[in-house]
Amino acid sequence: MTASTAPAASTTAAQPPPLAPGASLLLGHARELQRDTITALAGLSADAPDGVAGFRIGPGRAVVVSTAATVREVLIERAADYGRGKRQTRALEPLMGQGLLVSEGETHARQRRIVLPHLSPRQVPKHADTIVAEAERFVSRWAEPAEVDLVAEMNSLTMDIVTQLLFSASSRDNRALARAITEAFEWEMHAITSVVGLPLWVPTPRNRRARRNIALIRRWIAEFITERRASPDREETVDLLTDLMNTRYEDGSGMPDALLLDEALTAWGASQETSADAQAWTLYLLATHDAVRERVLEEVDSVLGRRTVTFEDLTLLPYCMQVFKEAMRLYPPASMIPRQAVRDTTVGNYTIKAGTMVFINAYSLHRRAEVFEDPETFDPDRFARAREKALPKSAYLPFGTGGNVCPGSHLAMMEGHLLTAVMAQRLRVDLLPGQEIRPQLLVNLRPSPGVRARVVLRD
Ligand code: HEM
């Protein structure tokens, strides 16, 4: 993307965004951010009438933006003025290597050209049956009532699903792996928000643990690639690894194994927890809104009865889709998208100095009262066809926008739609009393400290 598409800088743009009050001399706003990142960012956005607020992480200036217009400026119109940022790259590279979440420039463009076609709306329906089979197997364990944490359960389920979709393999009961992933994400979040942000090679206890976790995850995925290369029926296996192994650059060459590992790991990491959090929030919202739950049950029971849902049924289940979209409005899994200005630029009426971190705050974007009436209310009818069409451009961005827009969005939407239907059709979910559940940003936005519920198969 070139800077030529950018709007002309406003002549009144002379000042950086005003610094929010409460910055401590040394740490800036880092302490509030580390304590509760989403509340801190939402507070900064709410206090800024034009949705642009300045703050500090240690000595470093940062800005948070949360209106459709300013988000578009950063992600589309002036995208050439930003990179992913040193903090984000330092946090992701140890795990994801040079995969799509880290690479930039020509490597990034080249990789998107060959990865994206395998995640297109034409390609994703072939994965629907795998998703449904995993979900049905998963819930079938609950013939007798059980008390569970929905966040942990949805993490296991989406891990099973993504491991099948990518590698035609099982991750079931791999507790060491599940723990390694959670801890690796916690380390990433710390690396993004901490003032000092020591590189991974510095042998602090936190870094040593992170190195062990990252090695475990990378080894686990590398083994799939080695096994697949040696497998006689590798051409026939229907999964994303086969697609990525068979794909070709313009010059006819294939992806080198090192990059294949990075891209497979990136797709696996980018999709697993985002989908788990989206589904956990959906279940939580349905369990706390009876009228919506009743409408979902009416829809799945009348369309499906007891039979297994297929991709073809999805057009007959529009309300399930509306519910999933509304859950991602209130709780977008990727609530905070970081960028760093690579040169002096502007946003709204403000100047942005080279080096400034700019955070896209999707959580607050999705709560703009001028766009979403009564924004805190869970109301899936906002996404009824006509009302959704009337939404202003870029007012709803669970998958980002511009040159880094999520390549997995079609797969994620299909998965969310199918899982919402299967869960409603098969399960009764009742929250256990006495819980205070809040959104917590740990790379993704998850319900914290978890969602305790009683689950049982419906008759
Ligand atoms: C509910 C599920 C998901 C959500 C909410 C989500 C959200 C996002 C967002 C907001 C971005 C943009 C980040 C940025 O601009 O820096 C992104 C990027 C990405 N996502 Fe997703 N995602 C989901 C599922 C998936 C799936 C299923 C896959 C792959 C199979 C995937 C693969 C990726 C990759 C590779 C990128 C990096 C793209 C780039 O920078 O070029 N995501 N995702």
PDB file of N, CA, C and O in Angstrom, residues 87-151:
ATOM      1  N   ARG A  87       7.072  -3.646  19.812  1.00  0.00           N
ATOM      2  CA  ARG A  87       6.573  -4.431  20.956  1.00  0.00           C
ATOM      3  C   ARG A  87       5.811  -5.663  20.481  1.00  0.00           C
ATOM      4  O   ARG A  87       6.009  -6.762  20.956  1.00  0.00           O
ATOM      5  N   GLN A  88       4.907  -5.431  19.517  1.00  0.00           N
ATOM      6  CA  GLN A  88       4.090  -6.523  19.010  1.00  0.00           C
ATOM      7  C   GLN A  88       4.971  -7.580  18.355  1.00  0.00           C
ATOM      8  O   GLN A  88       4.820  -8.780  18.586  1.00  0.00           O
ATOM      9  N   THR A  89       5.933  -7.156  17.534  1.00  0.00           N
ATOM     10  CA  THR A  89       6.802  -8.100  16.845  1.00  0.00           C
ATOM     11  C   THR A  89       7.655  -8.867  17.854  1.00  0.00           C
ATOM     12  O   THR A  89       7.790 -10.088  17.775  1.00  0.00           O
ATOM     13  N   ARG A  90       8.189  -8.125  18.846  1.00  0.00           N
ATOM     14  CA  ARG A  90       9.017  -8.774  19.868  1.00  0.00           C
ATOM     15  C   ARG A  90       8.198  -9.809  20.638  1.00  0.00           C
ATOM     16  O   ARG A  90       8.711 -10.847  21.043  1.00  0.00           O
ATOM     17  N   ALA A  91       6.889  -9.521  20.783  1.00  0.00           N
ATOM     18  CA  ALA A  91       6.041 -10.433  21.547  1.00  0.00           C
ATOM     19  C   ALA A  91       5.635 -11.665  20.726  1.00  0.00           C
ATOM     20  O   ALA A  91       5.494 -12.754  21.272  1.00  0.00           O
ATOM     21  N   LEU A  92       5.445 -11.476  19.417  1.00  0.00           N
ATOM     22  CA  LEU A  92       4.896 -12.583  18.616  1.00  0.00           C
ATOM     23  C   LEU A  92       5.957 -13.432  17.933  1.00  0.00           C
ATOM     24  O   LEU A  92       5.760 -14.624  17.702  1.00  0.00           O
ATOM     25  N   GLU A  93       7.085 -12.804  17.591  1.00  0.00           N
ATOM     26  CA  GLU A  93       8.058 -13.501  16.759  1.00  0.00           C
ATOM     27  C   GLU A  93       8.599 -14.802  17.362  1.00  0.00           C
ATOM     28  O   GLU A  93       8.738 -15.794  16.643  1.00  0.00           O
ATOM     29  N   PRO A  94       8.875 -14.829  18.674  1.00  0.00           N
ATOM     30  CA  PRO A  94       9.422 -16.084  19.211  1.00  0.00           C
ATOM     31  C   PRO A  94       8.516 -17.280  18.955  1.00  0.00           C
ATOM     32  O   PRO A  94       8.988 -18.379  18.681  1.00  0.00           O
ATOM     33  N   LEU A  95       7.195 -17.072  19.010  1.00  0.00           N
ATOM     34  CA  LEU A  95       6.275 -18.180  18.779  1.00  0.00           C
ATOM     35  C   LEU A  95       5.943 -18.337  17.298  1.00  0.00           C
ATOM     36  O   LEU A  95       5.975 -19.436  16.752  1.00  0.00           O
ATOM     37  N   MET A  96       5.648 -17.236  16.624  1.00  0.00           N
ATOM     38  CA  MET A  96       5.077 -17.316  15.273  1.00  0.00           C
ATOM     39  C   MET A  96       6.104 -17.135  14.160  1.00  0.00           C
ATOM     40  O   MET A  96       5.741 -17.180  12.985  1.00  0.00           O
ATOM     41  N   GLY A  97       7.367 -16.915  14.504  1.00  0.00           N
ATOM     42  CA  GLY A  97       8.410 -16.764  13.490  1.00  0.00           C
ATOM     43  C   GLY A  97       8.064 -15.670  12.501  1.00  0.00           C
ATOM     44  O   GLY A  97       7.659 -14.578  12.882  1.00  0.00           O
ATOM     45  N   GLN A  98       8.176 -15.996  11.192  1.00  0.00           N
ATOM     46  CA  GLN A  98       7.889 -15.005  10.147  1.00  0.00           C
ATOM     47  C   GLN A  98       6.516 -15.234   9.518  1.00  0.00           C
ATOM     48  O   GLN A  98       6.279 -14.911   8.356  1.00  0.00           O
ATOM     49  N   GLY A  99       5.587 -15.826  10.306  1.00  0.00           N
ATOM     50  CA  GLY A  99       4.221 -16.038   9.801  1.00  0.00           C
ATOM     51  C   GLY A  99       3.505 -14.713   9.563  1.00  0.00           C
ATOM     52  O   GLY A  99       4.043 -13.636   9.853  1.00  0.00           O
ATOM     53  N   LEU A 100       2.271 -14.809   9.060  1.00  0.00           N
ATOM     54  CA  LEU A 100       1.525 -13.614   8.632  1.00  0.00           C
ATOM     55  C   LEU A 100       1.271 -12.590   9.732  1.00  0.00           C
ATOM     56  O   LEU A 100       1.017 -11.428   9.442  1.00  0.00           O
ATOM     57  N   LEU A 101       1.305 -13.008  10.990  1.00  0.00           N
ATOM     58  CA  LEU A 101       1.085 -12.027  12.064  1.00  0.00           C
ATOM     59  C   LEU A 101       2.334 -11.213  12.383  1.00  0.00           C
ATOM     60  O   LEU A 101       2.274 -10.264  13.154  1.00  0.00           O
ATOM     61  N   VAL A 102       3.460 -11.613  11.803  1.00  0.00           N
ATOM     62  CA  VAL A 102       4.727 -10.920  12.101  1.00  0.00           C
ATOM     63  C   VAL A 102       5.309 -10.253  10.857  1.00  0.00           C
ATOM     64  O   VAL A 102       5.779  -9.117  10.917  1.00  0.00           O
ATOM     65  N   SER A 103       5.260 -10.945   9.714  1.00  0.00           N
ATOM     66  CA  SER A 103       5.969 -10.444   8.535  1.00  0.00           C
ATOM     67  C   SER A 103       5.360  -9.121   8.060  1.00  0.00           C
ATOM     68  O   SER A 103       4.207  -8.806   8.357  1.00  0.00           O
ATOM     69  N   GLU A 104       6.151  -8.382   7.315  1.00  0.00           N
ATOM     70  CA  GLU A 104       5.680  -7.101   6.778  1.00  0.00           C
ATOM     71  C   GLU A 104       6.222  -6.947   5.359  1.00  0.00           C
ATOM     72  O   GLU A 104       7.031  -7.755   4.898  1.00  0.00           O
ATOM     73  N   GLY A 105       5.767  -5.916   4.674  1.00  0.00           N
ATOM     74  CA  GLY A 105       6.328  -5.578   3.353  1.00  0.00           C
ATOM     75  C   GLY A 105       6.081  -6.666   2.323  1.00  0.00           C
ATOM     76  O   GLY A 105       5.037  -7.334   2.322  1.00  0.00           O
ATOM     77  N   GLU A 106       7.098  -6.889   1.461  1.00  0.00           N
ATOM     78  CA  GLU A 106       6.927  -7.809   0.331  1.00  0.00           C
ATOM     79  C   GLU A 106       6.713  -9.254   0.783  1.00  0.00           C
ATOM     80  O   GLU A 106       5.892  -9.976   0.214  1.00  0.00           O
ATOM     81  N   THR A 107       7.444  -9.698   1.846  1.00  0.00           N
ATOM     82  CA  THR A 107       7.243 -11.090   2.331  1.00  0.00           C
ATOM     83  C   THR A 107       5.789 -11.278   2.738  1.00  0.00           C
ATOM     84  O   THR A 107       5.150 -12.279   2.396  1.00  0.00           O
ATOM     85  N   HIS A 108       5.249 -10.319   3.458  1.00  0.00           N
ATOM     86  CA  HIS A 108       3.874 -10.388   3.932  1.00  0.00           C
ATOM     87  C   HIS A 108       2.895 -10.448   2.749  1.00  0.00           C
ATOM     88  O   HIS A 108       1.998 -11.300   2.702  1.00  0.00           O
ATOM     89  N   ALA A 109       3.096  -9.572   1.770  1.00  0.00           N
ATOM     90  CA  ALA A 109       2.191  -9.529   0.616  1.00  0.00           C
ATOM     91  C   ALA A 109       2.248 -10.858  -0.142  1.00  0.00           C
ATOM     92  O   ALA A 109       1.220 -11.403  -0.555  1.00  0.00           O
ATOM     93  N   ARG A 110       3.463 -11.382  -0.290  1.00  0.00           N
ATOM     94  CA  ARG A 110       3.642 -12.634  -1.037  1.00  0.00           C
ATOM     95  C   ARG A 110       2.962 -13.794  -0.302  1.00  0.00           C
ATOM     96  O   ARG A 110       2.282 -14.617  -0.900  1.00  0.00           O
ATOM     97  N   GLN A 111       3.127 -13.822   1.024  1.00  0.00           N
ATOM     98  CA  GLN A 111       2.519 -14.898   1.808  1.00  0.00           C
ATOM     99  C   GLN A 111       0.995 -14.794   1.791  1.00  0.00           C
ATOM    100  O   GLN A 111       0.295 -15.793   1.678  1.00  0.00           O
ATOM    101  N   ARG A 112       0.471 -13.576   1.882  1.00  0.00           N
ATOM    102  CA  ARG A 112      -0.997 -13.429   1.830  1.00  0.00           C
ATOM    103  C   ARG A 112      -1.533 -13.928   0.491  1.00  0.00           C
ATOM    104  O   ARG A 112      -2.561 -14.574   0.436  1.00  0.00           O
ATOM    105  N   ARG A 113      -0.779 -13.637  -0.584  1.00  0.00           N
ATOM    106  CA  ARG A 113      -1.256 -14.067  -1.907  1.00  0.00           C
ATOM    107  C   ARG A 113      -1.419 -15.580  -1.989  1.00  0.00           C
ATOM    108  O   ARG A 113      -2.320 -16.073  -2.655  1.00  0.00           O
ATOM    109  N   ILE A 114      -0.558 -16.340  -1.313  1.00  0.00           N
ATOM    110  CA  ILE A 114      -0.713 -17.792  -1.472  1.00  0.00           C
ATOM    111  C   ILE A 114      -1.488 -18.452  -0.320  1.00  0.00           C
ATOM    112  O   ILE A 114      -1.996 -19.540  -0.478  1.00  0.00           O
ATOM    113  N   VAL A 115      -1.604 -17.790   0.811  1.00  0.00           N
ATOM    114  CA  VAL A 115      -2.352 -18.401   1.922  1.00  0.00           C
ATOM    115  C   VAL A 115      -3.855 -18.108   1.790  1.00  0.00           C
ATOM    116  O   VAL A 115      -4.701 -18.979   1.980  1.00  0.00           O
ATOM    117  N   LEU A 116      -4.192 -16.853   1.437  1.00  0.00           N
ATOM    118  CA  LEU A 116      -5.602 -16.443   1.465  1.00  0.00           C
ATOM    119  C   LEU A 116      -6.553 -17.282   0.607  1.00  0.00           C
ATOM    120  O   LEU A 116      -7.668 -17.576   1.056  1.00  0.00           O
ATOM    121  N   PRO A 117      -6.145 -17.692  -0.598  1.00  0.00           N
ATOM    122  CA  PRO A 117      -7.096 -18.467  -1.409  1.00  0.00           C
ATOM    123  C   PRO A 117      -7.605 -19.727  -0.695  1.00  0.00           C
ATOM    124  O   PRO A 117      -8.708 -20.180  -0.964  1.00  0.00           O
ATOM    125  N   HIS A 118      -6.820 -20.272   0.239  1.00  0.00           N
ATOM    126  CA  HIS A 118      -7.240 -21.509   0.926  1.00  0.00           C
ATOM    127  C   HIS A 118      -8.232 -21.241   2.049  1.00  0.00           C
ATOM    128  O   HIS A 118      -8.748 -22.182   2.649  1.00  0.00           O
ATOM    129  N   LEU A 119      -8.471 -19.966   2.324  1.00  0.00           N
ATOM    130  CA  LEU A 119      -9.427 -19.612   3.389  1.00  0.00           C
ATOM    131  C   LEU A 119     -10.605 -18.806   2.813  1.00  0.00           C
ATOM    132  O   LEU A 119     -11.320 -18.121   3.536  1.00  0.00           O
ATOM    133  N   SER A 120     -10.794 -18.913   1.495  1.00  0.00           N
ATOM    134  CA  SER A 120     -11.828 -18.111   0.826  1.00  0.00           C
ATOM    135  C   SER A 120     -13.210 -18.705   1.071  1.00  0.00           C
ATOM    136  O   SER A 120     -13.339 -19.860   1.480  1.00  0.00           O
ATOM    137  N   PRO A 121     -14.273 -17.914   0.810  1.00  0.00           N
ATOM    138  CA  PRO A 121     -15.632 -18.439   1.000  1.00  0.00           C
ATOM    139  C   PRO A 121     -15.901 -19.711   0.185  1.00  0.00           C
ATOM    140  O   PRO A 121     -16.730 -20.524   0.553  1.00  0.00           O
ATOM    141  N   ARG A 122     -15.207 -19.900  -0.928  1.00  0.00           N
ATOM    142  CA  ARG A 122     -15.405 -21.146  -1.703  1.00  0.00           C
ATOM    143  C   ARG A 122     -14.747 -22.336  -1.035  1.00  0.00           C
ATOM    144  O   ARG A 122     -15.176 -23.469  -1.204  1.00  0.00           O
ATOM    145  N   GLN A 123     -13.668 -22.096  -0.312  1.00  0.00           N
ATOM    146  CA  GLN A 123     -12.900 -23.208   0.273  1.00  0.00           C
ATOM    147  C   GLN A 123     -13.409 -23.634   1.658  1.00  0.00           C
ATOM    148  O   GLN A 123     -13.295 -24.798   2.025  1.00  0.00           O
ATOM    149  N   VAL A 124     -13.938 -22.692   2.437  1.00  0.00           N
ATOM    150  CA  VAL A 124     -14.204 -23.058   3.836  1.00  0.00           C
ATOM    151  C   VAL A 124     -15.334 -24.074   4.043  1.00  0.00           C
ATOM    152  O   VAL A 124     -15.268 -24.856   4.986  1.00  0.00           O
ATOM    153  N   PRO A 125     -16.364 -24.123   3.158  1.00  0.00           N
ATOM    154  CA  PRO A 125     -17.443 -25.088   3.431  1.00  0.00           C
ATOM    155  C   PRO A 125     -16.963 -26.545   3.550  1.00  0.00           C
ATOM    156  O   PRO A 125     -17.567 -27.340   4.261  1.00  0.00           O
ATOM    157  N   LYS A 126     -15.826 -26.869   2.922  1.00  0.00           N
ATOM    158  CA  LYS A 126     -15.356 -28.262   2.997  1.00  0.00           C
ATOM    159  C   LYS A 126     -14.956 -28.637   4.438  1.00  0.00           C
ATOM    160  O   LYS A 126     -14.792 -29.811   4.747  1.00  0.00           O
ATOM    161  N   HIS A 127     -14.800 -27.629   5.304  1.00  0.00           N
ATOM    162  CA  HIS A 127     -14.410 -27.915   6.690  1.00  0.00           C
ATOM    163  C   HIS A 127     -15.606 -28.003   7.646  1.00  0.00           C
ATOM    164  O   HIS A 127     -15.430 -28.289   8.825  1.00  0.00           O
ATOM    165  N   ALA A 128     -16.812 -27.739   7.123  1.00  0.00           N
ATOM    166  CA  ALA A 128     -17.973 -27.649   8.025  1.00  0.00           C
ATOM    167  C   ALA A 128     -18.226 -28.966   8.765  1.00  0.00           C
ATOM    168  O   ALA A 128     -18.438 -28.975   9.988  1.00  0.00           O
ATOM    169  N   ASP A 129     -18.199 -30.078   8.051  1.00  0.00           N
ATOM    170  CA  ASP A 129     -18.537 -31.361   8.699  1.00  0.00           C
ATOM    171  C   ASP A 129     -17.541 -31.714   9.807  1.00  0.00           C
ATOM    172  O   ASP A 129     -17.909 -32.301  10.816  1.00  0.00           O
ATOM    173  N   THR A 130     -16.276 -31.377   9.593  1.00  0.00           N
ATOM    174  CA  THR A 130     -15.263 -31.661  10.628  1.00  0.00           C
ATOM    175  C   THR A 130     -15.584 -30.871  11.899  1.00  0.00           C
ATOM    176  O   THR A 130     -15.518 -31.398  13.014  1.00  0.00           O
ATOM    177  N   ILE A 131     -15.956 -29.610  11.726  1.00  0.00           N
ATOM    178  CA  ILE A 131     -16.265 -28.757  12.880  1.00  0.00           C
ATOM    179  C   ILE A 131     -17.459 -29.338  13.645  1.00  0.00           C
ATOM    180  O   ILE A 131     -17.420 -29.485  14.879  1.00  0.00           O
ATOM    181  N   VAL A 132     -18.490 -29.718  12.907  1.00  0.00           N
ATOM    182  CA  VAL A 132     -19.700 -30.230  13.555  1.00  0.00           C
ATOM    183  C   VAL A 132     -19.407 -31.569  14.242  1.00  0.00           C
ATOM    184  O   VAL A 132     -19.841 -31.804  15.377  1.00  0.00           O
ATOM    185  N   ALA A 133     -18.652 -32.432  13.581  1.00  0.00           N
ATOM    186  CA  ALA A 133     -18.347 -33.748  14.179  1.00  0.00           C
ATOM    187  C   ALA A 133     -17.586 -33.570  15.499  1.00  0.00           C
ATOM    188  O   ALA A 133     -17.885 -34.227  16.503  1.00  0.00           O
ATOM    189  N   GLU A 134     -16.610 -32.659  15.503  1.00  0.00           N
ATOM    190  CA  GLU A 134     -15.849 -32.415  16.742  1.00  0.00           C
ATOM    191  C   GLU A 134     -16.767 -31.859  17.834  1.00  0.00           C
ATOM    192  O   GLU A 134     -16.687 -32.262  18.994  1.00  0.00           O
ATOM    193  N   ALA A 135     -17.658 -30.945  17.451  1.00  0.00           N
ATOM    194  CA  ALA A 135     -18.549 -30.324  18.444  1.00  0.00           C
ATOM    195  C   ALA A 135     -19.518 -31.359  19.010  1.00  0.00           C
ATOM    196  O   ALA A 135     -19.756 -31.402  20.220  1.00  0.00           O
ATOM    197  N   GLU A 136     -20.061 -32.201  18.150  1.00  0.00           N
ATOM    198  CA  GLU A 136     -21.036 -33.197  18.634  1.00  0.00           C
ATOM    199  C   GLU A 136     -20.355 -34.217  19.548  1.00  0.00           C
ATOM    200  O   GLU A 136     -20.910 -34.615  20.567  1.00  0.00           O
ATOM    201  N   ARG A 137     -19.163 -34.631  19.162  1.00  0.00           N
ATOM    202  CA  ARG A 137     -18.425 -35.561  20.022  1.00  0.00           C
ATOM    203  C   ARG A 137     -18.149 -34.914  21.381  1.00  0.00           C
ATOM    204  O   ARG A 137     -18.301 -35.521  22.430  1.00  0.00           O
ATOM    205  N   PHE A 138     -17.788 -33.639  21.316  1.00  0.00           N
ATOM    206  CA  PHE A 138     -17.419 -32.920  22.536  1.00  0.00           C
ATOM    207  C   PHE A 138     -18.597 -32.840  23.511  1.00  0.00           C
ATOM    208  O   PHE A 138     -18.464 -33.161  24.689  1.00  0.00           O
ATOM    209  N   VAL A 139     -19.773 -32.447  23.016  1.00  0.00           N
ATOM    210  CA  VAL A 139     -20.904 -32.268  23.937  1.00  0.00           C
ATOM    211  C   VAL A 139     -21.503 -33.608  24.376  1.00  0.00           C
ATOM    212  O   VAL A 139     -22.155 -33.681  25.411  1.00  0.00           O
ATOM    213  N   SER A 140     -21.250 -34.661  23.594  1.00  0.00           N
ATOM    214  CA  SER A 140     -21.863 -35.968  23.929  1.00  0.00           C
ATOM    215  C   SER A 140     -21.357 -36.489  25.284  1.00  0.00           C
ATOM    216  O   SER A 140     -21.947 -37.388  25.861  1.00  0.00           O
ATOM    217  N   ARG A 141     -20.273 -35.890  25.807  1.00  0.00           N
ATOM    218  CA  ARG A 141     -19.764 -36.314  27.126  1.00  0.00           C
ATOM    219  C   ARG A 141     -20.709 -35.917  28.251  1.00  0.00           C
ATOM    220  O   ARG A 141     -20.549 -36.339  29.378  1.00  0.00           O
ATOM    221  N   TRP A 142     -21.686 -35.052  27.942  1.00  0.00           N
ATOM    222  CA  TRP A 142     -22.490 -34.485  29.013  1.00  0.00           C
ATOM    223  C   TRP A 142     -23.916 -35.050  29.055  1.00  0.00           C
ATOM    224  O   TRP A 142     -24.889 -34.320  29.202  1.00  0.00           O
ATOM    225  N   ALA A 143     -24.033 -36.390  28.910  1.00  0.00           N
ATOM    226  CA  ALA A 143     -25.342 -37.039  29.056  1.00  0.00           C
ATOM    227  C   ALA A 143     -25.831 -36.846  30.489  1.00  0.00           C
ATOM    228  O   ALA A 143     -27.021 -36.698  30.745  1.00  0.00           O
ATOM    229  N   GLU A 144     -24.894 -36.856  31.425  1.00  0.00           N
ATOM    230  CA  GLU A 144     -25.206 -36.552  32.836  1.00  0.00           C
ATOM    231  C   GLU A 144     -24.767 -35.112  33.099  1.00  0.00           C
ATOM    232  O   GLU A 144     -23.755 -34.663  32.550  1.00  0.00           O
ATOM    233  N   PRO A 145     -25.513 -34.394  33.951  1.00  0.00           N
ATOM    234  CA  PRO A 145     -25.134 -32.995  34.223  1.00  0.00           C
ATOM    235  C   PRO A 145     -23.707 -32.889  34.773  1.00  0.00           C
ATOM    236  O   PRO A 145     -23.269 -33.763  35.530  1.00  0.00           O
ATOM    237  N   ALA A 146     -23.021 -31.823  34.359  1.00  0.00           N
ATOM    238  CA  ALA A 146     -21.655 -31.601  34.859  1.00  0.00           C
ATOM    239  C   ALA A 146     -21.479 -30.110  35.135  1.00  0.00           C
ATOM    240  O   ALA A 146     -22.096 -29.275  34.472  1.00  0.00           O
ATOM    241  N   GLU A 147     -20.662 -29.812  36.144  1.00  0.00           N
ATOM    242  CA  GLU A 147     -20.328 -28.411  36.405  1.00  0.00           C
ATOM    243  C   GLU A 147     -18.965 -28.128  35.790  1.00  0.00           C
ATOM    244  O   GLU A 147     -17.985 -28.806  36.128  1.00  0.00           O
ATOM    245  N   VAL A 148     -18.920 -27.155  34.880  1.00  0.00           N
ATOM    246  CA  VAL A 148     -17.690 -26.930  34.112  1.00  0.00           C
ATOM    247  C   VAL A 148     -17.391 -25.435  34.037  1.00  0.00           C
ATOM    248  O   VAL A 148     -18.250 -24.608  34.334  1.00  0.00           O
ATOM    249  N   ASP A 149     -16.166 -25.125  33.571  1.00  0.00           N
ATOM    250  CA  ASP A 149     -15.828 -23.743  33.220  1.00  0.00           C
ATOM    251  C   ASP A 149     -15.942 -23.628  31.696  1.00  0.00           C
ATOM    252  O   ASP A 149     -15.171 -24.271  30.963  1.00  0.00           O
ATOM    253  N   LEU A 150     -16.899 -22.833  31.231  1.00  0.00           N
ATOM    254  CA  LEU A 150     -17.143 -22.755  29.785  1.00  0.00           C
ATOM    255  C   LEU A 150     -15.928 -22.225  29.018  1.00  0.00           C
ATOM    256  O   LEU A 150     -15.725 -22.577  27.855  1.00  0.00           O
ATOM    257  N   VAL A 151     -15.126 -21.386  29.660  1.00  0.00           N
ATOM    258  CA  VAL A 151     -13.962 -20.835  28.955  1.00  0.00           C
ATOM    259  C   VAL A 151     -12.947 -21.952  28.684  1.00  0.00           C
ATOM    260  O   VAL A 151     -12.466 -22.124  27.553  1.00  0.00           O
TER     261      VAL A 151
END
